[in-house]
C-alpha cells in the first residue's frame, strides 16, 4: 500500500528529525533500562513493571516507525516557492472574522504540523481547505460543525 505524500515545512521537518533522534538515542536506552530493572524483580507472570515497560517500549518503537514513514514520504515546502498572491500550504494569512469583528492570523501547514495553540492549521481542515487558493480581499465562507464562518483575507505572507 502506497502512503500519501506528506507536505511539510522546513521547520516541521527539523522538528520531526529531532524527535526521531531523541527517540532512537535517549528513549530507547531508557526503555532498555526500565525493562532490565523490571526483569530484576523476578516472576514475569505477575510483573506489572515489566508489562508497563514493554508497552512503553512498543509505543516508542511505533512512534519511531511513524516518523520514519512520514520522513520517507515527506515533500518539503521551499520558502521561496510560497506564493504571497494566493493562499497555499506554508502561507501565513491574516484574516478578519466577520461575525466577531476580530483579526486572526493562521499559518497553513501540512497535517503533521498542526498546532491549534499557535494557530497552525492543516490544509485539510475545514478552515485551511476553504482558504487555500484565495487572494487578499476575498470573502471566504467556511462550513464548520457549529455553522458558517465568514473571513475576509487581509494579508498573505510567508
CSV table of C-alpha atoms in Angstrom, one decimal:
chain,number,residue,atom,x,y,z
A,1,UNK,CA,0.0,0.0,0.0
A,2,UNK,CA,1.5,3.3,-1.1
A,3,UNK,CA,1.4,6.1,1.5
A,4,UNK,CA,0.3,9.6,0.5
A,5,UNK,CA,2.8,12.3,0.3
A,6,UNK,CA,3.2,14.3,3.4
A,7,UNK,CA,3.6,18.1,2.8
A,8,UNK,CA,5.8,19.7,5.5
A,9,UNK,CA,7.6,22.9,6.1
A,10,UNK,CA,11.4,23.1,6.7
A,11,UNK,CA,10.7,23.8,10.4
A,12,UNK,CA,8.4,20.8,10.7
A,13,UNK,CA,10.9,18.6,9.1
A,14,UNK,CA,13.6,19.6,11.6
A,15,UNK,CA,11.2,19.1,14.5
A,16,UNK,CA,10.4,15.5,13.3
A,17,UNK,CA,14.1,14.7,12.7
A,18,UNK,CA,15.0,16.0,16.2
A,19,UNK,CA,12.2,13.9,17.8
A,20,UNK,CA,13.3,10.8,15.9
A,21,UNK,CA,16.9,11.3,17.1
A,22,UNK,CA,15.7,11.8,20.7
A,23,UNK,CA,13.6,8.6,20.5
A,24,UNK,CA,16.4,6.5,18.9
A,25,UNK,CA,19.2,7.6,21.2
A,26,UNK,CA,17.7,8.6,24.6
A,27,UNK,CA,14.2,6.9,24.8
A,28,UNK,CA,15.4,3.5,23.5
A,29,UNK,CA,18.1,3.5,26.1
A,30,UNK,CA,15.7,4.5,28.9
A,31,UNK,CA,13.3,1.7,27.8
A,32,UNK,CA,16.1,-0.9,27.8
A,33,UNK,CA,17.0,0.2,31.4
A,34,UNK,CA,13.4,0.0,32.5
A,35,UNK,CA,13.0,-3.5,31.1
A,36,UNK,CA,16.3,-4.6,32.6
A,37,UNK,CA,15.2,-3.2,36.0
A,38,UNK,CA,11.7,-4.8,35.7
A,39,UNK,CA,13.3,-8.2,34.9
A,40,UNK,CA,15.3,-8.0,38.1
A,41,UNK,CA,12.0,-8.1,40.0
A,42,UNK,CA,11.6,-11.7,39.1
A,43,UNK,CA,8.5,-13.6,38.0
A,44,UNK,CA,7.2,-12.1,34.7
A,45,UNK,CA,3.7,-13.5,35.1
A,46,UNK,CA,2.9,-11.1,37.8
A,47,UNK,CA,5.4,-8.3,37.0
A,48,UNK,CA,3.4,-5.2,36.2
A,49,UNK,CA,6.6,-3.1,35.9
A,50,UNK,CA,7.8,-5.4,33.1
A,51,UNK,CA,4.4,-5.2,31.3
A,52,UNK,CA,4.4,-1.5,31.6
A,53,UNK,CA,8.0,-1.1,30.3
A,54,UNK,CA,7.3,-3.4,27.3
A,55,UNK,CA,4.1,-1.4,26.5
A,56,UNK,CA,6.0,1.8,26.7
A,57,UNK,CA,8.8,0.4,24.5
A,58,UNK,CA,6.2,-0.7,21.9
A,59,UNK,CA,4.8,2.9,21.9
A,60,UNK,CA,8.3,4.3,21.4
A,61,UNK,CA,9.0,1.9,18.5
A,62,UNK,CA,5.6,2.7,17.0
A,63,UNK,CA,6.4,6.4,17.1
A,64,UNK,CA,9.8,5.8,15.5
A,65,UNK,CA,8.2,3.8,12.7
A,66,UNK,CA,5.6,6.5,12.2
A,67,UNK,CA,8.2,9.3,12.0
A,68,UNK,CA,10.4,7.3,9.6
A,69,UNK,CA,7.4,6.7,7.4
A,70,UNK,CA,6.5,10.4,7.4
A,71,UNK,CA,10.0,11.4,6.6
A,72,UNK,CA,10.2,8.9,3.8
A,73,UNK,CA,7.1,10.3,2.2
A,74,UNK,CA,7.8,14.0,3.0
A,75,UNK,CA,7.8,16.8,0.5
A,76,UNK,CA,9.4,19.8,2.0
A,77,UNK,CA,7.9,23.2,1.0
A,78,UNK,CA,10.6,25.6,0.0
A,79,UNK,CA,10.1,29.0,1.5
A,80,UNK,CA,11.0,30.5,-1.9
A,81,UNK,CA,8.1,28.6,-3.6
A,82,UNK,CA,5.4,30.0,-1.3
A,83,UNK,CA,3.3,32.4,-3.3
A,84,UNK,CA,2.1,35.5,-1.4
A,85,UNK,CA,-0.6,36.3,-4.0
A,86,UNK,CA,-2.6,33.1,-3.3
A,87,UNK,CA,-3.2,31.2,0.0
A,88,UNK,CA,-1.3,27.9,-0.1
A,89,UNK,CA,0.5,25.5,2.3
A,90,UNK,CA,3.2,27.4,4.1
A,91,UNK,CA,1.2,30.7,3.8
A,92,UNK,CA,0.7,32.9,6.9
A,93,UNK,CA,-2.7,34.5,6.5
A,94,UNK,CA,-4.2,37.4,8.4
A,95,UNK,CA,-8.0,37.3,8.2
A,96,UNK,CA,-10.9,39.2,9.6
A,97,UNK,CA,-13.5,37.1,11.3
A,98,UNK,CA,-16.6,39.0,10.0
A,99,UNK,CA,-19.0,37.7,12.7
A,100,UNK,CA,-16.8,38.5,15.7
A,101,UNK,CA,-15.0,41.5,14.1
A,102,UNK,CA,-11.6,40.2,15.1
A,103,UNK,CA,-8.3,39.8,13.2
A,104,UNK,CA,-6.8,36.3,13.3
A,105,UNK,CA,-3.6,35.0,11.8
A,106,UNK,CA,-3.3,31.4,10.6
A,107,UNK,CA,-0.3,29.5,9.3
A,108,UNK,CA,-1.4,26.9,6.8
A,109,UNK,CA,0.7,23.7,7.4
A,110,UNK,CA,0.6,20.1,6.4
A,111,UNK,CA,-1.4,17.7,8.7
A,112,UNK,CA,1.7,16.6,10.6
A,113,UNK,CA,2.5,20.1,11.9
A,114,UNK,CA,-1.0,21.2,13.2
A,115,UNK,CA,-0.8,23.2,16.4
A,116,UNK,CA,-4.1,24.9,17.3
A,117,UNK,CA,-2.5,26.8,20.2
A,118,UNK,CA,-0.1,28.5,17.7
A,119,UNK,CA,-2.9,28.9,15.0
A,120,UNK,CA,-1.1,26.4,12.8
A,121,UNK,CA,-4.0,24.8,10.9
A,122,UNK,CA,-3.9,22.0,8.4
A,123,UNK,CA,-4.6,22.4,4.7
A,124,UNK,CA,-7.1,19.5,5.2
A,125,UNK,CA,-9.0,21.3,8.0
A,126,UNK,CA,-12.3,23.0,7.1
A,127,UNK,CA,-10.8,26.5,7.5
A,128,UNK,CA,-7.5,25.6,5.8
A,129,UNK,CA,-9.2,23.9,2.9
A,130,UNK,CA,-11.6,26.8,2.4
A,131,UNK,CA,-8.8,29.5,2.5
A,132,UNK,CA,-6.5,27.7,0.0
A,133,UNK,CA,-6.5,29.3,-3.4
A,134,UNK,CA,-8.0,32.6,-2.3
A,135,UNK,CA,-6.4,36.1,-2.6
A,136,UNK,CA,-6.3,39.2,-0.5
A,137,UNK,CA,-9.7,40.9,-0.1
A,138,UNK,CA,-11.5,37.7,-0.9
A,139,UNK,CA,-14.5,36.8,1.3
A,140,UNK,CA,-14.4,33.2,2.3
A,141,UNK,CA,-17.3,31.3,3.9
A,142,UNK,CA,-16.4,28.1,5.8
A,143,UNK,CA,-18.7,25.4,6.8
A,144,UNK,CA,-17.8,24.2,10.3
A,145,UNK,CA,-19.6,22.0,12.8
A,146,UNK,CA,-21.1,25.0,14.6
A,147,UNK,CA,-22.4,26.6,11.3
A,148,UNK,CA,-20.7,29.0,8.9
A,149,UNK,CA,-17.8,31.3,9.5
A,150,UNK,CA,-17.0,34.2,7.2
A,151,UNK,CA,-13.5,35.5,6.7
A,152,UNK,CA,-12.1,38.4,4.7
A,153,UNK,CA,-8.4,37.8,3.8
A,154,UNK,CA,-6.4,40.8,4.7
A,155,UNK,CA,-2.8,39.7,4.1
A,156,UNK,CA,-0.8,36.7,2.8
A,157,UNK,CA,2.8,36.3,3.8
A,158,UNK,CA,5.4,33.5,4.1
